């Protein structure tokens, strides 16, 4: 693919939004960039944010990343020669959800996947970063990744010397890798005992899910959890009593033992958050510079003040205007609240942001080139 057209667009964008690029302690970071790939080269340093901005304008890479780590000599190679000083704690939520909505999934761009990613990101922020890990709202910087997910940066002094193993434990906890229904709901003296209102951590998460289910589940919902018809009806008719028992940690209810195990399993599955763990525990990894452009989508890795109602195809759009492209596949593109019906070989005018995305993903060619 001829990249000069895109690089010109990116250069113009960075010139116009120069001050939006602001890496904390920029001179201590290692940088990597790419045009044909996400990181064509690395082991680069800049003396200041101004120098970094000049590079983005003049060289116009399609991808730009920096290290969570700070170094004495960030441009040195190999890695041990850099002189590690400290490292921010970063998390990358980068997952597709196509299996959840195969009939609605968009191959080129999927707002449904992005909305699910936003929901998981908000849950990770609220339930894990703030409640379980104990960070304050001001400790966490959030940005859209520019593609499928979200990045979280914590730069407080307390995290700077965390080991790789400790960082991995945080990811494993969010992913519930050490959590199982059998550990949470157990038989004790003939009674089924499980999480209660007094529980904490994963036990409290499972309790919250189970109690909400008990309060609202109808007969059909209990049947879906494996309960027999009479037991399901009885549970649905006595939801307040059942929820009260759960609050005390009493999970005993005639003929519901298997259903409670299924309920705990579902609670874990729906509450866990899958993170790209190596981004967190590999201290040599580079991550996208916030507010730079993503070469796969031409969207902005936008810094966010809130995850509420954020829609990348509206709120992270970098380019305005229109463009004519010729699709090489017949497909429907849902972008910016509009569905565009595209026919293979038939030129169509699209919003510039949508057209650039199709071009970069290989679903269209530019008219006139």
mmCIF file of C-alpha atoms in Angstrom:
data_model
loop_
_atom_site.group_PDB
_atom_site.id
_atom_site.type_symbol
_atom_site.label_atom_id
_atom_site.label_comp_id
_atom_site.label_asym_id
_atom_site.label_seq_id
_atom_site.Cartn_x
_atom_site.Cartn_y
_atom_site.Cartn_z
ATOM 1 C CA UNK A 1 0.000 0.000 0.000
ATOM 2 C CA UNK A 2 1.255 3.474 -0.887
ATOM 3 C CA UNK A 3 1.603 5.188 2.482
ATOM 4 C CA UNK A 4 2.524 8.712 1.332
ATOM 5 C CA UNK A 5 -1.133 9.782 1.076
ATOM 6 C CA UNK A 6 -1.796 8.731 4.670
ATOM 7 C CA UNK A 7 1.453 10.178 5.974
ATOM 8 C CA UNK A 8 0.530 13.539 4.488
ATOM 9 C CA UNK A 9 -2.822 13.401 6.285
ATOM 10 C CA UNK A 10 -1.154 12.374 9.544
ATOM 11 C CA UNK A 11 1.446 15.147 9.265
ATOM 12 C CA UNK A 12 -1.278 17.746 8.765
ATOM 13 C CA UNK A 13 -3.155 16.382 11.761
ATOM 14 C CA UNK A 14 -0.113 16.510 14.047
ATOM 15 C CA UNK A 15 0.721 20.041 12.935
ATOM 16 C CA UNK A 16 -2.810 21.132 13.782
ATOM 17 C CA UNK A 17 -2.955 19.235 17.103
ATOM 18 C CA UNK A 18 0.663 19.638 18.138
ATOM 19 C CA UNK A 19 -0.024 20.515 21.770
ATOM 20 C CA UNK A 20 -2.194 17.435 22.337
ATOM 21 C CA UNK A 21 0.919 15.217 22.394
ATOM 22 C CA UNK A 22 2.293 15.299 25.913
ATOM 23 C CA UNK A 23 4.290 12.371 27.307
ATOM 24 C CA UNK A 24 5.133 12.667 31.033
ATOM 25 C CA UNK A 25 8.909 12.785 31.570
ATOM 26 C CA UNK A 26 9.348 12.515 27.821
ATOM 27 C CA UNK A 27 13.154 12.565 27.803
ATOM 28 C CA UNK A 28 13.378 9.402 29.941
ATOM 29 C CA UNK A 29 11.239 7.259 27.631
ATOM 30 C CA UNK A 30 12.115 4.934 24.787
ATOM 31 C CA UNK A 31 10.107 5.398 21.589
ATOM 32 C CA UNK A 32 9.211 3.238 18.645
ATOM 33 C CA UNK A 33 7.393 4.023 15.427
ATOM 34 C CA UNK A 34 6.367 2.481 12.149
ATOM 35 C CA UNK A 35 4.874 3.055 8.739
ATOM 36 C CA UNK A 36 4.653 -0.460 7.339
ATOM 37 C CA UNK A 37 4.331 -2.056 10.765
ATOM 38 C CA UNK A 38 3.456 -0.934 14.260
ATOM 39 C CA UNK A 39 7.099 -0.777 15.304
ATOM 40 C CA UNK A 40 9.510 -0.643 12.365
ATOM 41 C CA UNK A 41 12.176 0.740 14.680
ATOM 42 C CA UNK A 42 12.649 1.472 18.380
ATOM 43 C CA UNK A 43 15.479 2.423 20.785
ATOM 44 C CA UNK A 44 14.869 6.085 20.003
ATOM 45 C CA UNK A 45 14.713 8.954 22.483
ATOM 46 C CA UNK A 46 13.672 12.597 22.358
ATOM 47 C CA UNK A 47 14.954 15.362 24.632
ATOM 48 C CA UNK A 48 11.500 16.891 25.012
ATOM 49 C CA UNK A 49 7.870 16.726 23.982
ATOM 50 C CA UNK A 50 8.596 19.458 21.448
ATOM 51 C CA UNK A 51 11.168 17.227 19.763
ATOM 52 C CA UNK A 52 8.678 14.343 19.745
ATOM 53 C CA UNK A 53 6.035 16.582 18.190
ATOM 54 C CA UNK A 54 8.492 17.721 15.515
ATOM 55 C CA UNK A 55 9.200 14.079 14.687
ATOM 56 C CA UNK A 56 5.503 13.254 14.337
ATOM 57 C CA UNK A 57 4.958 16.209 12.006
ATOM 58 C CA UNK A 58 8.073 15.725 9.890
ATOM 59 C CA UNK A 59 8.267 11.924 9.670
ATOM 60 C CA UNK A 60 4.534 11.242 10.062
ATOM 61 C CA UNK A 61 4.677 7.622 11.231
ATOM 62 C CA UNK A 62 1.400 5.750 11.071
ATOM 63 C CA UNK A 63 2.077 4.227 14.479
ATOM 64 C CA UNK A 64 3.875 5.805 17.441
ATOM 65 C CA UNK A 65 4.597 4.141 20.785
ATOM 66 C CA UNK A 66 6.544 4.845 23.954
ATOM 67 C CA UNK A 67 7.772 2.930 26.969
ATOM 68 C CA UNK A 68 5.955 2.708 30.250
ATOM 69 C CA UNK A 69 9.455 2.497 31.689
ATOM 70 C CA UNK A 70 11.860 5.347 32.353
ATOM 71 C CA UNK A 71 15.544 4.882 31.637
ATOM 72 C CA UNK A 72 18.834 6.646 32.238
ATOM 73 C CA UNK A 73 19.793 6.044 28.591
ATOM 74 C CA UNK A 74 16.533 5.287 26.733
ATOM 75 C CA UNK A 75 18.137 5.061 23.274
ATOM 76 C CA UNK A 76 20.806 2.551 24.324
ATOM 77 C CA UNK A 77 20.849 -1.066 23.115
ATOM 78 C CA UNK A 78 20.455 -3.812 24.103
ATOM 79 C CA UNK A 79 17.841 -3.381 26.799
ATOM 80 C CA UNK A 80 20.121 -3.918 29.855
ATOM 81 C CA UNK A 81 22.261 -0.961 28.740
ATOM 82 C CA UNK A 82 19.371 1.477 29.071
ATOM 83 C CA UNK A 83 19.590 1.679 32.857
ATOM 84 C CA UNK A 84 16.085 0.968 34.124
ATOM 85 C CA UNK A 85 14.792 3.583 36.579
ATOM 86 C CA UNK A 86 11.072 2.923 37.054
ATOM 87 C CA UNK A 87 7.917 2.001 35.145
ATOM 88 C CA UNK A 88 4.326 3.160 35.073
ATOM 89 C CA UNK A 89 1.667 0.495 35.545
ATOM 90 C CA UNK A 90 -0.267 0.058 32.301
ATOM 91 C CA UNK A 91 -3.209 -2.140 31.327
ATOM 92 C CA UNK A 92 -4.418 -2.890 27.818
ATOM 93 C CA UNK A 93 -7.954 -4.105 27.179
ATOM 94 C CA UNK A 94 -7.786 -5.318 23.586
ATOM 95 C CA UNK A 95 -10.468 -7.881 22.821
ATOM 96 C CA UNK A 96 -12.952 -8.596 20.043
ATOM 97 C CA UNK A 97 -16.500 -9.703 20.826
ATOM 98 C CA UNK A 98 -17.585 -11.055 17.437
ATOM 99 C CA UNK A 99 -18.738 -14.360 18.943
ATOM 100 C CA UNK A 100 -21.323 -12.496 21.042
ATOM 101 C CA UNK A 101 -23.113 -10.971 18.041
ATOM 102 C CA UNK A 102 -22.151 -12.869 14.859
ATOM 103 C CA UNK A 103 -25.241 -11.655 13.019
ATOM 104 C CA UNK A 104 -24.385 -7.991 13.689
ATOM 105 C CA UNK A 105 -20.588 -8.116 13.599
ATOM 106 C CA UNK A 106 -18.964 -5.677 11.198
ATOM 107 C CA UNK A 107 -15.863 -7.041 9.493
ATOM 108 C CA UNK A 108 -14.293 -3.681 8.671
ATOM 109 C CA UNK A 109 -15.558 -1.812 11.723
ATOM 110 C CA UNK A 110 -17.839 -3.022 14.506
ATOM 111 C CA UNK A 111 -19.589 -0.513 16.796
ATOM 112 C CA UNK A 112 -21.078 -3.446 18.734
ATOM 113 C CA UNK A 113 -17.623 -4.794 19.624
ATOM 114 C CA UNK A 114 -16.474 -1.306 20.553
ATOM 115 C CA UNK A 115 -19.461 -0.765 22.817
ATOM 116 C CA UNK A 116 -18.765 -4.058 24.585
ATOM 117 C CA UNK A 117 -15.127 -3.016 24.968
ATOM 118 C CA UNK A 118 -16.260 0.275 26.493
ATOM 119 C CA UNK A 119 -18.500 -1.577 28.950
ATOM 120 C CA UNK A 120 -15.685 -3.905 29.994
ATOM 121 C CA UNK A 121 -13.290 -0.957 30.299
ATOM 122 C CA UNK A 122 -15.735 0.900 32.537
ATOM 123 C CA UNK A 123 -16.206 -2.214 34.673
ATOM 124 C CA UNK A 124 -12.450 -2.765 34.947
ATOM 125 C CA UNK A 125 -12.001 0.856 35.978
ATOM 126 C CA UNK A 126 -14.783 0.875 38.577
ATOM 127 C CA UNK A 127 -14.675 -2.660 39.965
ATOM 128 C CA UNK A 128 -10.973 -3.425 39.805
ATOM 129 C CA UNK A 129 -8.794 -0.309 39.563
ATOM 130 C CA UNK A 130 -10.805 1.776 42.024
ATOM 131 C CA UNK A 131 -12.466 -0.760 44.346
ATOM 132 C CA UNK A 132 -10.122 -3.746 44.448
ATOM 133 C CA UNK A 133 -6.719 -2.215 43.674
ATOM 134 C CA UNK A 134 -7.462 0.944 45.632
ATOM 135 C CA UNK A 135 -6.367 3.586 43.145
ATOM 136 C CA UNK A 136 -8.002 6.996 43.194
ATOM 137 C CA UNK A 137 -9.683 8.469 40.147
ATOM 138 C CA UNK A 138 -6.877 10.995 39.786
ATOM 139 C CA UNK A 139 -4.319 8.159 39.728
ATOM 140 C CA UNK A 140 -5.652 6.625 36.508
ATOM 141 C CA UNK A 141 -5.230 8.104 33.027
ATOM 142 C CA UNK A 142 -7.433 6.493 30.371
ATOM 143 C CA UNK A 143 -7.235 6.614 26.608
ATOM 144 C CA UNK A 144 -8.899 4.840 23.718
ATOM 145 C CA UNK A 145 -6.353 2.603 21.997
ATOM 146 C CA UNK A 146 -7.254 3.961 18.564
ATOM 147 C CA UNK A 147 -8.416 0.538 17.435
ATOM 148 C CA UNK A 148 -10.340 -2.028 19.508
ATOM 149 C CA UNK A 149 -9.903 -1.191 23.157
ATOM 150 C CA UNK A 150 -8.604 0.992 25.953
ATOM 151 C CA UNK A 151 -5.366 1.740 27.783
ATOM 152 C CA UNK A 152 -5.020 2.605 31.468
ATOM 153 C CA UNK A 153 -1.901 4.351 32.802
ATOM 154 C CA UNK A 154 -1.092 4.621 36.519
ATOM 155 C CA UNK A 155 1.925 6.802 37.284
ATOM 156 C CA UNK A 156 1.812 7.020 41.087
ATOM 157 C CA UNK A 157 5.078 6.488 43.023
ATOM 158 C CA UNK A 158 3.710 3.315 44.644
ATOM 159 C CA UNK A 159 3.659 1.357 41.365
ATOM 160 C CA UNK A 160 6.967 2.441 39.863
ATOM 161 C CA UNK A 161 9.075 -0.406 41.267
ATOM 162 C CA UNK A 162 6.507 -3.203 41.013
ATOM 163 C CA UNK A 163 8.073 -6.402 39.732
ATOM 164 C CA UNK A 164 6.969 -8.070 36.534
ATOM 165 C CA UNK A 165 5.471 -10.896 38.618
ATOM 166 C CA UNK A 166 3.440 -8.476 40.740
ATOM 167 C CA UNK A 167 2.082 -6.781 37.626
ATOM 168 C CA UNK A 168 1.094 -10.140 36.179
ATOM 169 C CA UNK A 169 -0.772 -10.982 39.391
ATOM 170 C CA UNK A 170 -2.950 -7.913 38.898
ATOM 171 C CA UNK A 171 -3.887 -9.097 35.411
ATOM 172 C CA UNK A 172 -4.492 -12.640 36.613
ATOM 173 C CA UNK A 173 -6.786 -11.330 39.348
ATOM 174 C CA UNK A 174 -8.901 -9.324 36.904
ATOM 175 C CA UNK A 175 -9.095 -12.349 34.625
ATOM 176 C CA UNK A 176 -10.148 -14.613 37.527
ATOM 177 C CA UNK A 177 -7.413 -17.096 36.649
ATOM 178 C CA UNK A 178 -7.260 -18.395 40.224
ATOM 179 C CA UNK A 179 -11.009 -18.217 40.886
ATOM 180 C CA UNK A 180 -13.369 -21.176 40.618
ATOM 181 C CA UNK A 181 -16.930 -21.925 41.801
ATOM 182 C CA UNK A 182 -15.657 -24.910 43.766
ATOM 183 C CA UNK A 183 -13.453 -22.634 45.873
ATOM 184 C CA UNK A 184 -16.195 -20.082 46.483
ATOM 185 C CA UNK A 185 -19.208 -22.315 47.159
ATOM 186 C CA UNK A 186 -18.419 -25.264 49.440
ATOM 187 C CA UNK A 187 -20.156 -27.908 51.527
ATOM 188 C CA UNK A 188 -19.655 -27.382 55.263
ATOM 189 C CA UNK A 189 -21.377 -29.626 57.819
ATOM 190 C CA UNK A 190 -23.927 -30.649 55.217
ATOM 191 C CA UNK A 191 -24.798 -27.060 54.262
ATOM 192 C CA UNK A 192 -23.815 -25.130 51.156
ATOM 193 C CA UNK A 193 -21.795 -22.069 52.170
ATOM 194 C CA UNK A 194 -20.822 -19.301 49.782
ATOM 195 C CA UNK A 195 -20.042 -15.603 49.432
ATOM 196 C CA UNK A 196 -22.022 -13.185 51.592
ATOM 197 C CA UNK A 197 -22.611 -9.458 51.942
ATOM 198 C CA UNK A 198 -19.568 -9.346 54.225
ATOM 199 C CA UNK A 199 -17.268 -10.891 51.625
ATOM 200 C CA UNK A 200 -14.590 -9.018 49.720
ATOM 201 C CA UNK A 201 -12.701 -9.393 46.457
ATOM 202 C CA UNK A 202 -13.954 -12.028 44.054
ATOM 203 C CA UNK A 203 -16.267 -13.512 46.686
ATOM 204 C CA UNK A 204 -18.063 -10.173 46.952
ATOM 205 C CA UNK A 205 -18.345 -9.905 43.158
ATOM 206 C CA UNK A 206 -19.940 -13.350 42.948
ATOM 207 C CA UNK A 207 -22.268 -12.529 45.844
ATOM 208 C CA UNK A 208 -23.417 -9.295 44.194
ATOM 209 C CA UNK A 209 -24.159 -11.109 40.949
ATOM 210 C CA UNK A 210 -25.916 -14.019 42.665
ATOM 211 C CA UNK A 211 -28.062 -11.827 44.891
ATOM 212 C CA UNK A 212 -29.181 -9.673 41.971
ATOM 213 C CA UNK A 213 -30.042 -12.832 40.066
ATOM 214 C CA UNK A 214 -31.987 -14.254 43.024
ATOM 215 C CA UNK A 215 -34.001 -11.052 43.389
ATOM 216 C CA UNK A 216 -34.988 -10.811 39.732
ATOM 217 C CA UNK A 217 -34.903 -14.331 38.259
ATOM 218 C CA UNK A 218 -38.165 -15.824 37.052
ATOM 219 C CA UNK A 219 -38.911 -19.515 36.603
ATOM 220 C CA UNK A 220 -37.387 -19.556 33.126
ATOM 221 C CA UNK A 221 -34.139 -18.014 34.379
ATOM 222 C CA UNK A 222 -33.801 -20.651 37.083
ATOM 223 C CA UNK A 223 -34.553 -23.357 34.534
ATOM 224 C CA UNK A 224 -31.690 -21.993 32.439
ATOM 225 C CA UNK A 225 -29.469 -22.519 35.496
ATOM 226 C CA UNK A 226 -30.390 -26.194 35.530
ATOM 227 C CA UNK A 227 -33.175 -26.191 38.115
ATOM 228 C CA UNK A 228 -36.115 -28.545 37.698
ATOM 229 C CA UNK A 229 -39.482 -27.016 36.882
ATOM 230 C CA UNK A 230 -40.931 -27.264 40.425
ATOM 231 C CA UNK A 231 -37.714 -26.066 42.077
ATOM 232 C CA UNK A 232 -37.388 -23.190 39.617
ATOM 233 C CA UNK A 233 -40.948 -22.075 40.277
ATOM 234 C CA UNK A 234 -40.454 -22.300 44.045
ATOM 235 C CA UNK A 235 -37.206 -20.277 43.896
ATOM 236 C CA UNK A 236 -38.802 -17.587 41.723
ATOM 237 C CA UNK A 237 -41.749 -17.291 44.103
ATOM 238 C CA UNK A 238 -39.473 -16.930 47.125
ATOM 239 C CA UNK A 239 -36.834 -14.611 45.704
ATOM 240 C CA UNK A 240 -36.699 -12.280 48.736
ATOM 241 C CA UNK A 241 -36.089 -15.160 51.148
ATOM 242 C CA UNK A 242 -33.477 -16.651 48.843
ATOM 243 C CA UNK A 243 -31.662 -13.308 48.531
ATOM 244 C CA UNK A 244 -31.738 -12.923 52.311
ATOM 245 C CA UNK A 245 -30.124 -16.329 52.752
ATOM 246 C CA UNK A 246 -27.396 -15.451 50.269
ATOM 247 C CA UNK A 247 -26.708 -12.262 52.201
ATOM 248 C CA UNK A 248 -25.794 -14.428 55.209
ATOM 249 C CA UNK A 249 -23.674 -16.757 53.084
ATOM 250 C CA UNK A 250 -26.285 -19.523 53.215
ATOM 251 C CA UNK A 251 -26.452 -21.029 49.723
ATOM 252 C CA UNK A 252 -28.472 -24.038 50.866
ATOM 253 C CA UNK A 253 -31.785 -24.454 49.073
ATOM 254 C CA UNK A 254 -33.366 -27.772 48.316
ATOM 255 C CA UNK A 255 -32.406 -29.104 44.860
ATOM 256 C CA UNK A 256 -30.557 -25.898 43.877
ATOM 257 C CA UNK A 257 -26.982 -27.012 44.532
ATOM 258 C CA UNK A 258 -26.124 -27.526 40.847
ATOM 259 C CA UNK A 259 -27.934 -24.322 39.929
ATOM 260 C CA UNK A 260 -25.883 -22.356 42.441
ATOM 261 C CA UNK A 261 -22.679 -23.797 40.996
ATOM 262 C CA UNK A 262 -23.850 -22.769 37.533
ATOM 263 C CA UNK A 263 -24.752 -19.327 38.871
ATOM 264 C CA UNK A 264 -21.309 -18.849 40.434
ATOM 265 C CA UNK A 265 -19.708 -19.963 37.165
ATOM 266 C CA UNK A 266 -21.738 -17.425 35.211
ATOM 267 C CA UNK A 267 -20.943 -14.704 37.743
ATOM 268 C CA UNK A 268 -17.218 -15.280 37.276
ATOM 269 C CA UNK A 269 -17.486 -15.430 33.492
ATOM 270 C CA UNK A 270 -19.485 -12.225 33.234
ATOM 271 C CA UNK A 271 -17.471 -10.303 35.809
ATOM 272 C CA UNK A 272 -13.920 -11.177 34.763
ATOM 273 C CA UNK A 273 -11.994 -8.837 32.465
ATOM 274 C CA UNK A 274 -9.577 -10.208 29.874
ATOM 275 C CA UNK A 275 -6.480 -8.032 29.597
ATOM 276 C CA UNK A 276 -3.508 -8.232 27.251
ATOM 277 C CA UNK A 277 -1.282 -9.237 30.154
ATOM 278 C CA UNK A 278 2.175 -8.986 28.467
ATOM 279 C CA UNK A 279 1.598 -5.260 27.978
ATOM 280 C CA UNK A 280 1.406 -4.993 31.769
ATOM 281 C CA UNK A 281 4.126 -7.357 32.971
ATOM 282 C CA UNK A 282 6.740 -7.005 30.193
ATOM 283 C CA UNK A 283 8.641 -3.940 31.359
ATOM 284 C CA UNK A 284 10.303 -3.529 27.959
ATOM 285 C CA UNK A 285 7.022 -3.237 26.054
ATOM 286 C CA UNK A 286 6.008 -0.098 24.197
ATOM 287 C CA UNK A 287 2.435 1.203 24.156
ATOM 288 C CA UNK A 288 0.680 3.718 21.932
ATOM 289 C CA UNK A 289 1.337 7.359 22.704
ATOM 290 C CA UNK A 290 -1.950 8.894 23.899
ATOM 291 C CA UNK A 291 -3.601 11.259 21.415
ATOM 292 C CA UNK A 292 -1.607 9.904 18.464
ATOM 293 C CA UNK A 293 -3.266 8.359 15.433
ATOM 294 C CA UNK A 294 -3.649 4.619 14.916
ATOM 295 C CA UNK A 295 -2.498 3.556 11.463
ATOM 296 C CA UNK A 296 -5.032 0.733 11.178
ATOM 297 C CA UNK A 297 -8.070 2.925 11.753
ATOM 298 C CA UNK A 298 -6.947 6.560 11.356
ATOM 299 C CA UNK A 299 -8.765 7.211 14.638
ATOM 300 C CA UNK A 300 -7.224 9.037 17.588
ATOM 301 C CA UNK A 301 -5.954 7.238 20.682
ATOM 302 C CA UNK A 302 -7.943 9.850 22.522
ATOM 303 C CA UNK A 303 -7.341 10.703 26.161
ATOM 304 C CA UNK A 304 -10.637 10.374 28.034
ATOM 305 C CA UNK A 305 -11.994 12.088 31.113
ATOM 306 C CA UNK A 306 -14.830 9.552 31.297
ATOM 307 C CA UNK A 307 -15.811 6.260 29.709
ATOM 308 C CA UNK A 308 -19.487 7.163 29.796
ATOM 309 C CA UNK A 309 -21.122 6.968 26.357
ATOM 310 C CA UNK A 310 -17.814 7.251 24.474
ATOM 311 C CA UNK A 311 -18.228 6.206 20.820
ATOM 312 C CA UNK A 312 -14.952 6.005 18.846
ATOM 313 C CA UNK A 313 -16.615 6.476 15.447
ATOM 314 C CA UNK A 314 -17.937 9.833 16.672
ATOM 315 C CA UNK A 315 -15.648 10.957 19.476
ATOM 316 C CA UNK A 316 -12.227 9.763 18.227
ATOM 317 C CA UNK A 317 -12.616 10.910 14.610
ATOM 318 C CA UNK A 318 -9.528 12.812 13.481
ATOM 319 C CA UNK A 319 -10.476 13.719 9.918
ATOM 320 C CA UNK A 320 -13.525 15.585 8.638
ATOM 321 C CA UNK A 321 -14.701 15.967 5.079
ATOM 322 C CA UNK A 322 -15.507 13.503 2.297
ATOM 323 C CA UNK A 323 -13.594 11.101 0.066
ATOM 324 C CA UNK A 324 -14.363 8.845 -2.888
ATOM 325 C CA UNK A 325 -13.255 5.230 -2.614
ATOM 326 C CA UNK A 326 -13.876 2.079 -4.613
ATOM 327 C CA UNK A 327 -14.703 -0.931 -2.409
ATOM 328 C CA UNK A 328 -13.146 -4.277 -3.315
ATOM 329 C CA UNK A 329 -15.823 -6.168 -1.402
ATOM 330 C CA UNK A 330 -19.558 -5.881 -0.994
ATOM 331 C CA UNK A 331 -20.260 -5.033 2.613
ATOM 332 C CA UNK A 332 -22.213 -2.833 4.981
ATOM 333 C CA UNK A 333 -20.184 -0.340 6.997
ATOM 334 C CA UNK A 334 -21.784 0.996 10.169
ATOM 335 C CA UNK A 335 -19.865 4.117 11.133
ATOM 336 C CA UNK A 336 -20.785 7.313 12.939
ATOM 337 C CA UNK A 337 -24.398 6.286 13.364
ATOM 338 C CA UNK A 338 -24.931 5.661 9.640
ATOM 339 C CA UNK A 339 -24.882 2.390 7.710
ATOM 340 C CA UNK A 340 -23.220 2.629 4.298
ATOM 341 C CA UNK A 341 -24.038 -0.091 1.764
ATOM 342 C CA UNK A 342 -20.932 -0.697 -0.330
ATOM 343 C CA UNK A 343 -20.742 -2.687 -3.566
ATOM 344 C CA UNK A 344 -17.631 -4.346 -4.918
ATOM 345 C CA UNK A 345 -16.139 -2.145 -7.639
ATOM 346 C CA UNK A 346 -18.704 0.641 -7.321
ATOM 347 C CA UNK A 347 -17.203 4.010 -6.350
ATOM 348 C CA UNK A 348 -18.856 5.708 -3.391
ATOM 349 C CA UNK A 349 -18.408 8.976 -1.551
ATOM 350 C CA UNK A 350 -17.987 8.508 2.184
ATOM 351 C CA UNK A 351 -17.123 10.635 5.193
ATOM 352 C CA UNK A 352 -13.355 11.054 5.169
ATOM 353 C CA UNK A 353 -12.875 9.158 8.446
ATOM 354 C CA UNK A 354 -14.867 6.156 7.173
ATOM 355 C CA UNK A 355 -13.099 6.155 3.821
ATOM 356 C CA UNK A 356 -9.633 6.296 5.366
ATOM 357 C CA UNK A 357 -10.513 3.413 7.664
ATOM 358 C CA UNK A 358 -11.627 1.250 4.723
ATOM 359 C CA UNK A 359 -8.485 2.129 2.779
ATOM 360 C CA UNK A 360 -6.167 1.248 5.663
ATOM 361 C CA UNK A 361 -7.968 -2.020 6.349
ATOM 362 C CA UNK A 362 -7.772 -3.059 2.702
ATOM 363 C CA UNK A 363 -11.482 -2.962 1.934
ATOM 364 C CA UNK A 364 -11.227 -0.217 -0.696
ATOM 365 C CA UNK A 365 -8.865 1.662 -2.984
ATOM 366 C CA UNK A 366 -8.563 5.395 -3.430
ATOM 367 C CA UNK A 367 -10.128 6.870 -6.537
ATOM 368 C CA UNK A 368 -7.470 8.428 -8.758
ATOM 369 C CA UNK A 369 -4.521 6.402 -7.470
#
